[in-house]
Amino acid sequence: MMSGDVFSIPNPSATAFRQELEPNPNPKPNPNAKKKRNLPGTPDPDAEVMALSPKTLMATNRFLCEICNKGFQRDQNLQLHRRGHNLPWKLKQRANKDQIKKKVYICPEKTCVHHDPARALGDLTGIKKHFSRKHGEKKWKCEKCSKKYAVQSDWKAHSKTCGTREYKCDCGTLFSRKDSFITHRAFCDALVEETSRITNVGAANNLSFRNEINGNNLMNNLPNLSHGFTNSVHLPTAFQSGFDSGDSFIGEHQAQRPRLSLWLDTQSNSSHLNSMDQNSNLFLPDMNAFCVQTSSMGNYNNLNLLPPQALKVEPVMMNINKGNTISMTDSLASLYQSSKSNSPPHGPMSATALLQKASQMGSTKSNSTTFFNNTVGVMNSTSPSNSSSTNRSELHQVFGNTQPENPATTNANANANDAMMNFSSSTSTSAMHSLTRDFLGVGGDGAGGGSFYAHELAKFASMSSAMGLSQFDH
Amino acid sequence: MAEKDSNKIHHLLWMLNELSSPYGDCDQKLASYFLQALFCKATDSGHRCYKTLISIAEKSHSFDSIRKLILKFQEVSPWTTFGHVASNGAMLEALEGEPKLHIIDISNTLCTQWPTFLEALATRNDDTPHLKLTIVVTTSIVKSVMKEIAPRMEKFARLMGVPFEFNVMSGLNRLGELTKESLGVKEDEAVAVNCIGALRRVDVEERKGIVQMIKSLRPKVVTIVEEEADFSSLRNDFVDCFEECLRFYTIYFDMLEESFPPTSNEKLMLEKECSRSIVRVLACDDEIDHGGYSERREKGTQWSQRLQESCFSPVSYSEDVVDDVKALLKRYRAGWSLSIPTTDDSGIYLRWKDQPVIWGSVWKP
């Protein structure tokens, strides 16, 4: 290792640091879940804090070959190189993962937010990039727009998109040049309407917002013109981090307000789902934060999407989710909405995960119809007996083999009817509980619901109407 | 005409009239406008003609038409944006780290340089400073338009998240009247003076005074952009002045012709604006009317001399700003280039087909 430039703070002090640290704001609900990324600057309290000097941080080739003096960034690379010299080499194995202590790094710059161990960053490359970006010299310059970058990868990434992005004003005009876009926007009459929602806020709020966005250069460029962009990839990150910086932030920061209000207007208007399609990336994270913030879910009741019959599902579902302030319908509905607005549907998600997400009001990328098929199908399968598999296969027969033909329909009708009858007869909570269990159980099998198709859902819905789902309303 | 041979004049004027037209090609247009000026000169009706032209322009212009004109011009030609980018860049660098900025804008830009400046202020640093912008209106047409511009600037600044104060000074009859006190400069403010296309509007005799007044504001930086032509030192020699005028406006018309689409209304409006300038320069006697309508341009070297006489020292543009200007020029059609004289620090030139047309410079007291 290097000379005394690097020092890691030994355990007793780590304990001391631990006391200072806030409790980890991201508790892992499921220990089997894959490694989650913490929010930048919210380190694991158990981690060891590393304070590297600027010199060490910026050093690129720390490992030197003794023969030819070639420098390498990693010890492994040096070892492989030593083989070429016929020198003895040894590739160190990574020590047992559980025993290795997680390291977090603080920024050596004293005035920096990340100098505080409570705001340390969890990744060495990350802290290096941060240090360059914030406190380093900007050595890389874009040829086209002469924008400067400290980190080469940032510069490369920018150069790829520079000049290719288009800017769209609210009035509908498209621009290929940023400067003409900005000038136009300032003079455009479309500007007038927005300002009615903006309140005067000092620059301080600006600061907190911008500091939170680590290395998201695009946001830094145009804090408020971003909704004009047709290339919307970068915004979700910004939204996330922007919202993450604090609940109090929303509604205070005037720069954020216009965009937020825009999205609110979009959401509350169900006929605008088409535009939501385009802005699907943007919609989701916003919904996330929006739902967390407010309790007014009235917006999501404008559902022209769901067949009316399907809504009858709601009394059942609501009972499952006790203690949830947000009704299942709403969450279902919003899930349906959001997943509809996602153009590429992913494979069917497990019901467990979906349910969990629905209760947390998270966003989902599942195919909504699949979800519905899952839940509805599952419900039916559980009632007669607790051998879900049998029922599932029954339903598989019903749904999987069916052509949209009449004989099958009547068949399905009969089966479904039975299932429904059975279900409605067991109104006790135990049934509900078993429903829950099995619901989850079936879900736990993975994509147990199978791949039901949209037309089957529609069929089921129409069947339900035929039978009259009043059975559910006891 | 210098010979004052009235028969000859008559004859020549008549011929020119036959050949020229404001709707023809460049030469014809130029001929027509210069003819107008010559006619006024011959008949001593320069001032009257000029005033008439101005009032016609005032009536036919609205905020919408002017906005459209200026934005379109900026889109097709870097004639004005060159100055914006250079000046904004220089100001941003000179005012870096200052929490309270006061920029005194004496320009013909109608505030079109400020949106990009505001955006840069908002995004460059973590601490967005407070910006106070005092606009000094230079022409009568602009006065009415400012009423529309002010709220837009304020709204845009709010959108950018820049604490902003916007003042318009339009009570002056002529720029020469401008005084330090009327500008309301405070002690704790970092002052910058931005003069784009404005110094030429100051009556020649009053120019020294203006420069000294600017000095008295103790600005951190002064950015000056002017069109590169000399109608001032030659003003007493009609023929030479005429030739210089013709030279300059030939380049300008050629530039307009190649930048705009052929039937552009905006191009026509700009040409008409030139016609007013030409009349003013060639047919109006300065001594008679100090109406603040001077159009007597000077070359960069001349302005430099004035500034240095008042103890301003030139500041060279930084590499970053030069790169920004180069990047700007790349965004336009071919024909534009940037030249940086190696002899001294006083400014850079925008060239159209290798002719210097715009001069930009930075000064500090």
PDB file of N, CA, C and O in Angstrom, chain B residues 42-85:
ATOM      1  N   ALA B  42     -28.786  66.800 -51.537  1.00  0.00           N
ATOM      2  CA  ALA B  42     -28.878  67.831 -52.566  1.00  0.00           C
ATOM      3  C   ALA B  42     -29.951  68.848 -52.244  1.00  0.00           C
ATOM      4  O   ALA B  42     -29.816  70.037 -52.521  1.00  0.00           O
ATOM      5  N   THR B  43     -31.004  68.373 -51.653  1.00  0.00           N
ATOM      6  CA  THR B  43     -32.110  69.279 -51.381  1.00  0.00           C
ATOM      7  C   THR B  43     -32.098  69.762 -49.936  1.00  0.00           C
ATOM      8  O   THR B  43     -33.037  70.400 -49.475  1.00  0.00           O
ATOM      9  N   ASP B  44     -31.068  69.428 -49.218  1.00  0.00           N
ATOM     10  CA  ASP B  44     -30.944  69.877 -47.836  1.00  0.00           C
ATOM     11  C   ASP B  44     -32.118  69.450 -46.967  1.00  0.00           C
ATOM     12  O   ASP B  44     -32.497  70.151 -46.040  1.00  0.00           O
ATOM     13  N   SER B  45     -32.685  68.319 -47.283  1.00  0.00           N
ATOM     14  CA  SER B  45     -33.863  67.895 -46.522  1.00  0.00           C
ATOM     15  C   SER B  45     -33.553  66.666 -45.669  1.00  0.00           C
ATOM     16  O   SER B  45     -34.444  65.911 -45.305  1.00  0.00           O
ATOM     17  N   GLY B  46     -32.305  66.494 -45.355  1.00  0.00           N
ATOM     18  CA  GLY B  46     -31.867  65.300 -44.634  1.00  0.00           C
ATOM     19  C   GLY B  46     -32.619  65.056 -43.336  1.00  0.00           C
ATOM     20  O   GLY B  46     -33.177  63.989 -43.090  1.00  0.00           O
ATOM     21  N   HIS B  47     -32.659  66.059 -42.520  1.00  0.00           N
ATOM     22  CA  HIS B  47     -33.280  65.866 -41.209  1.00  0.00           C
ATOM     23  C   HIS B  47     -34.748  65.552 -41.294  1.00  0.00           C
ATOM     24  O   HIS B  47     -35.278  64.682 -40.606  1.00  0.00           O
ATOM     25  N   ARG B  48     -35.401  66.294 -42.178  1.00  0.00           N
ATOM     26  CA  ARG B  48     -36.837  66.077 -42.333  1.00  0.00           C
ATOM     27  C   ARG B  48     -37.100  64.662 -42.808  1.00  0.00           C
ATOM     28  O   ARG B  48     -37.957  63.955 -42.301  1.00  0.00           O
ATOM     29  N   CYS B  49     -36.308  64.293 -43.787  1.00  0.00           N
ATOM     30  CA  CYS B  49     -36.466  62.945 -44.343  1.00  0.00           C
ATOM     31  C   CYS B  49     -36.244  61.906 -43.263  1.00  0.00           C
ATOM     32  O   CYS B  49     -37.010  60.948 -43.124  1.00  0.00           O
ATOM     33  N   TYR B  50     -35.211  62.097 -42.497  1.00  0.00           N
ATOM     34  CA  TYR B  50     -34.879  61.137 -41.447  1.00  0.00           C
ATOM     35  C   TYR B  50     -36.003  61.020 -40.435  1.00  0.00           C
ATOM     36  O   TYR B  50     -36.419  59.924 -40.064  1.00  0.00           O
ATOM     37  N   LYS B  51     -36.504  62.154 -40.031  1.00  0.00           N
ATOM     38  CA  LYS B  51     -37.570  62.108 -39.031  1.00  0.00           C
ATOM     39  C   LYS B  51     -38.799  61.391 -39.583  1.00  0.00           C
ATOM     40  O   LYS B  51     -39.465  60.638 -38.859  1.00  0.00           O
ATOM     41  N   THR B  52     -39.060  61.646 -40.849  1.00  0.00           N
ATOM     42  CA  THR B  52     -40.199  60.970 -41.463  1.00  0.00           C
ATOM     43  C   THR B  52     -39.998  59.464 -41.467  1.00  0.00           C
ATOM     44  O   THR B  52     -40.892  58.694 -41.115  1.00  0.00           O
ATOM     45  N   LEU B  53     -38.811  59.101 -41.860  1.00  0.00           N
ATOM     46  CA  LEU B  53     -38.521  57.663 -41.897  1.00  0.00           C
ATOM     47  C   LEU B  53     -38.665  57.038 -40.514  1.00  0.00           C
ATOM     48  O   LEU B  53     -39.188  55.939 -40.361  1.00  0.00           O
ATOM     49  N   ILE B  54     -38.183  57.740 -39.523  1.00  0.00           N
ATOM     50  CA  ILE B  54     -38.275  57.213 -38.165  1.00  0.00           C
ATOM     51  C   ILE B  54     -39.727  57.055 -37.750  1.00  0.00           C
ATOM     52  O   ILE B  54     -40.120  56.024 -37.186  1.00  0.00           O
ATOM     53  N   SER B  55     -40.532  58.042 -38.042  1.00  0.00           N
ATOM     54  CA  SER B  55     -41.910  57.925 -37.570  1.00  0.00           C
ATOM     55  C   SER B  55     -42.672  56.837 -38.316  1.00  0.00           C
ATOM     56  O   SER B  55     -43.540  56.173 -37.747  1.00  0.00           O
ATOM     57  N   ILE B  56     -42.330  56.662 -39.577  1.00  0.00           N
ATOM     58  CA  ILE B  56     -42.952  55.554 -40.319  1.00  0.00           C
ATOM     59  C   ILE B  56     -42.587  54.239 -39.652  1.00  0.00           C
ATOM     60  O   ILE B  56     -43.429  53.359 -39.444  1.00  0.00           O
ATOM     61  N   ALA B  57     -41.318  54.112 -39.328  1.00  0.00           N
ATOM     62  CA  ALA B  57     -40.847  52.877 -38.700  1.00  0.00           C
ATOM     63  C   ALA B  57     -41.545  52.643 -37.368  1.00  0.00           C
ATOM     64  O   ALA B  57     -41.967  51.531 -37.051  1.00  0.00           O
ATOM     65  N   GLU B  58     -41.670  53.690 -36.583  1.00  0.00           N
ATOM     66  CA  GLU B  58     -42.323  53.543 -35.287  1.00  0.00           C
ATOM     67  C   GLU B  58     -43.743  53.030 -35.433  1.00  0.00           C
ATOM     68  O   GLU B  58     -44.213  52.199 -34.654  1.00  0.00           O
ATOM     69  N   LYS B  59     -44.422  53.554 -36.428  1.00  0.00           N
ATOM     70  CA  LYS B  59     -45.821  53.164 -36.586  1.00  0.00           C
ATOM     71  C   LYS B  59     -45.961  51.742 -37.080  1.00  0.00           C
ATOM     72  O   LYS B  59     -46.905  51.040 -36.745  1.00  0.00           O
ATOM     73  N   SER B  60     -45.034  51.323 -37.893  1.00  0.00           N
ATOM     74  CA  SER B  60     -45.207  49.995 -38.483  1.00  0.00           C
ATOM     75  C   SER B  60     -44.627  48.891 -37.608  1.00  0.00           C
ATOM     76  O   SER B  60     -44.803  47.719 -37.897  1.00  0.00           O
ATOM     77  N   HIS B  61     -43.943  49.276 -36.570  1.00  0.00           N
ATOM     78  CA  HIS B  61     -43.349  48.254 -35.715  1.00  0.00           C
ATOM     79  C   HIS B  61     -44.180  48.025 -34.475  1.00  0.00           C
ATOM     80  O   HIS B  61     -44.669  48.955 -33.849  1.00  0.00           O
ATOM     81  N   SER B  62     -44.306  46.769 -34.122  1.00  0.00           N
ATOM     82  CA  SER B  62     -44.937  46.430 -32.858  1.00  0.00           C
ATOM     83  C   SER B  62     -43.961  45.529 -32.112  1.00  0.00           C
ATOM     84  O   SER B  62     -42.961  45.104 -32.675  1.00  0.00           O
ATOM     85  N   PHE B  63     -44.286  45.232 -30.893  1.00  0.00           N
ATOM     86  CA  PHE B  63     -43.429  44.316 -30.135  1.00  0.00           C
ATOM     87  C   PHE B  63     -43.278  43.008 -30.895  1.00  0.00           C
ATOM     88  O   PHE B  63     -42.178  42.476 -31.040  1.00  0.00           O
ATOM     89  N   ASP B  64     -44.377  42.503 -31.377  1.00  0.00           N
ATOM     90  CA  ASP B  64     -44.334  41.219 -32.082  1.00  0.00           C
ATOM     91  C   ASP B  64     -43.433  41.272 -33.299  1.00  0.00           C
ATOM     92  O   ASP B  64     -42.645  40.363 -33.536  1.00  0.00           O
ATOM     93  N   SER B  65     -43.559  42.329 -34.073  1.00  0.00           N
ATOM     94  CA  SER B  65     -42.775  42.376 -35.305  1.00  0.00           C
ATOM     95  C   SER B  65     -41.290  42.571 -34.989  1.00  0.00           C
ATOM     96  O   SER B  65     -40.436  41.977 -35.635  1.00  0.00           O
ATOM     97  N   ILE B  66     -41.024  43.381 -34.000  1.00  0.00           N
ATOM     98  CA  ILE B  66     -39.617  43.606 -33.641  1.00  0.00           C
ATOM     99  C   ILE B  66     -39.006  42.340 -33.057  1.00  0.00           C
ATOM    100  O   ILE B  66     -37.869  41.976 -33.363  1.00  0.00           O
ATOM    101  N   ARG B  67     -39.786  41.675 -32.214  1.00  0.00           N
ATOM    102  CA  ARG B  67     -39.282  40.442 -31.621  1.00  0.00           C
ATOM    103  C   ARG B  67     -38.967  39.430 -32.705  1.00  0.00           C
ATOM    104  O   ARG B  67     -37.914  38.805 -32.726  1.00  0.00           O
ATOM    105  N   LYS B  68     -39.913  39.305 -33.618  1.00  0.00           N
ATOM    106  CA  LYS B  68     -39.720  38.340 -34.695  1.00  0.00           C
ATOM    107  C   LYS B  68     -38.486  38.699 -35.511  1.00  0.00           C
ATOM    108  O   LYS B  68     -37.676  37.845 -35.867  1.00  0.00           O
ATOM    109  N   LEU B  69     -38.359  39.984 -35.776  1.00  0.00           N
ATOM    110  CA  LEU B  69     -37.233  40.450 -36.575  1.00  0.00           C
ATOM    111  C   LEU B  69     -35.906  40.119 -35.923  1.00  0.00           C
ATOM    112  O   LEU B  69     -35.014  39.532 -36.541  1.00  0.00           O
ATOM    113  N   ILE B  70     -35.797  40.497 -34.673  1.00  0.00           N
ATOM    114  CA  ILE B  70     -34.502  40.358 -34.032  1.00  0.00           C
ATOM    115  C   ILE B  70     -34.147  38.891 -33.800  1.00  0.00           C
ATOM    116  O   ILE B  70     -32.994  38.477 -33.964  1.00  0.00           O
ATOM    117  N   LEU B  71     -35.140  38.090 -33.467  1.00  0.00           N
ATOM    118  CA  LEU B  71     -34.847  36.675 -33.230  1.00  0.00           C
ATOM    119  C   LEU B  71     -34.505  35.966 -34.535  1.00  0.00           C
ATOM    120  O   LEU B  71     -33.627  35.106 -34.578  1.00  0.00           O
ATOM    121  N   LYS B  72     -35.197  36.352 -35.578  1.00  0.00           N
ATOM    122  CA  LYS B  72     -34.904  35.727 -36.868  1.00  0.00           C
ATOM    123  C   LYS B  72     -33.498  36.093 -37.327  1.00  0.00           C
ATOM    124  O   LYS B  72     -32.746  35.247 -37.808  1.00  0.00           O
ATOM    125  N   PHE B  73     -33.156  37.348 -37.144  1.00  0.00           N
ATOM    126  CA  PHE B  73     -31.826  37.798 -37.530  1.00  0.00           C
ATOM    127  C   PHE B  73     -30.763  37.027 -36.765  1.00  0.00           C
ATOM    128  O   PHE B  73     -29.733  36.623 -37.307  1.00  0.00           O
ATOM    129  N   GLN B  74     -31.022  36.798 -35.489  1.00  0.00           N
ATOM    130  CA  GLN B  74     -30.043  36.080 -34.682  1.00  0.00           C
ATOM    131  C   GLN B  74     -29.942  34.623 -35.066  1.00  0.00           C
ATOM    132  O   GLN B  74     -28.925  33.967 -34.862  1.00  0.00           O
ATOM    133  N   GLU B  75     -31.041  34.143 -35.619  1.00  0.00           N
ATOM    134  CA  GLU B  75     -31.029  32.744 -36.017  1.00  0.00           C
ATOM    135  C   GLU B  75     -30.214  32.523 -37.284  1.00  0.00           C
ATOM    136  O   GLU B  75     -29.541  31.515 -37.433  1.00  0.00           O
ATOM    137  N   VAL B  76     -30.288  33.488 -38.205  1.00  0.00           N
ATOM    138  CA  VAL B  76     -29.629  33.287 -39.504  1.00  0.00           C
ATOM    139  C   VAL B  76     -28.232  33.884 -39.565  1.00  0.00           C
ATOM    140  O   VAL B  76     -27.466  33.546 -40.462  1.00  0.00           O
ATOM    141  N   SER B  77     -27.912  34.762 -38.642  1.00  0.00           N
ATOM    142  CA  SER B  77     -26.627  35.442 -38.753  1.00  0.00           C
ATOM    143  C   SER B  77     -26.034  35.732 -37.376  1.00  0.00           C
ATOM    144  O   SER B  77     -26.749  36.103 -36.459  1.00  0.00           O
ATOM    145  N   PRO B  78     -24.731  35.552 -37.239  1.00  0.00           N
ATOM    146  CA  PRO B  78     -24.098  35.843 -35.951  1.00  0.00           C
ATOM    147  C   PRO B  78     -23.741  37.310 -35.777  1.00  0.00           C
ATOM    148  O   PRO B  78     -23.031  37.666 -34.836  1.00  0.00           O
ATOM    149  N   TRP B  79     -24.288  38.142 -36.624  1.00  0.00           N
ATOM    150  CA  TRP B  79     -23.937  39.560 -36.588  1.00  0.00           C
ATOM    151  C   TRP B  79     -24.096  40.142 -35.185  1.00  0.00           C
ATOM    152  O   TRP B  79     -23.249  40.871 -34.677  1.00  0.00           O
ATOM    153  N   THR B  80     -25.209  39.793 -34.567  1.00  0.00           N
ATOM    154  CA  THR B  80     -25.449  40.302 -33.209  1.00  0.00           C
ATOM    155  C   THR B  80     -25.018  39.301 -32.144  1.00  0.00           C
ATOM    156  O   THR B  80     -24.477  39.681 -31.099  1.00  0.00           O
ATOM    157  N   THR B  81     -25.238  38.016 -32.407  1.00  0.00           N
ATOM    158  CA  THR B  81     -24.951  37.038 -31.359  1.00  0.00           C
ATOM    159  C   THR B  81     -23.459  36.938 -31.062  1.00  0.00           C
ATOM    160  O   THR B  81     -23.070  36.565 -29.949  1.00  0.00           O
ATOM    161  N   PHE B  82     -22.654  37.285 -32.013  1.00  0.00           N
ATOM    162  CA  PHE B  82     -21.201  37.340 -31.771  1.00  0.00           C
ATOM    163  C   PHE B  82     -20.916  38.219 -30.565  1.00  0.00           C
ATOM    164  O   PHE B  82     -20.210  37.826 -29.629  1.00  0.00           O
ATOM    165  N   GLY B  83     -21.475  39.395 -30.590  1.00  0.00           N
ATOM    166  CA  GLY B  83     -21.260  40.330 -29.494  1.00  0.00           C
ATOM    167  C   GLY B  83     -21.831  39.815 -28.181  1.00  0.00           C
ATOM    168  O   GLY B  83     -21.252  40.012 -27.115  1.00  0.00           O
ATOM    169  N   HIS B  84     -22.989  39.165 -28.273  1.00  0.00           N
ATOM    170  CA  HIS B  84     -23.616  38.649 -27.057  1.00  0.00           C
ATOM    171  C   HIS B  84     -22.732  37.620 -26.376  1.00  0.00           C
ATOM    172  O   HIS B  84     -22.487  37.663 -25.168  1.00  0.00           O
ATOM    173  N   VAL B  85     -22.298  36.657 -27.183  1.00  0.00           N
ATOM    174  CA  VAL B  85     -21.514  35.564 -26.607  1.00  0.00           C
ATOM    175  C   VAL B  85     -20.206  36.079 -26.033  1.00  0.00           C
ATOM    176  O   VAL B  85     -19.810  35.719 -24.919  1.00  0.00           O
TER     177      VAL B  85
END
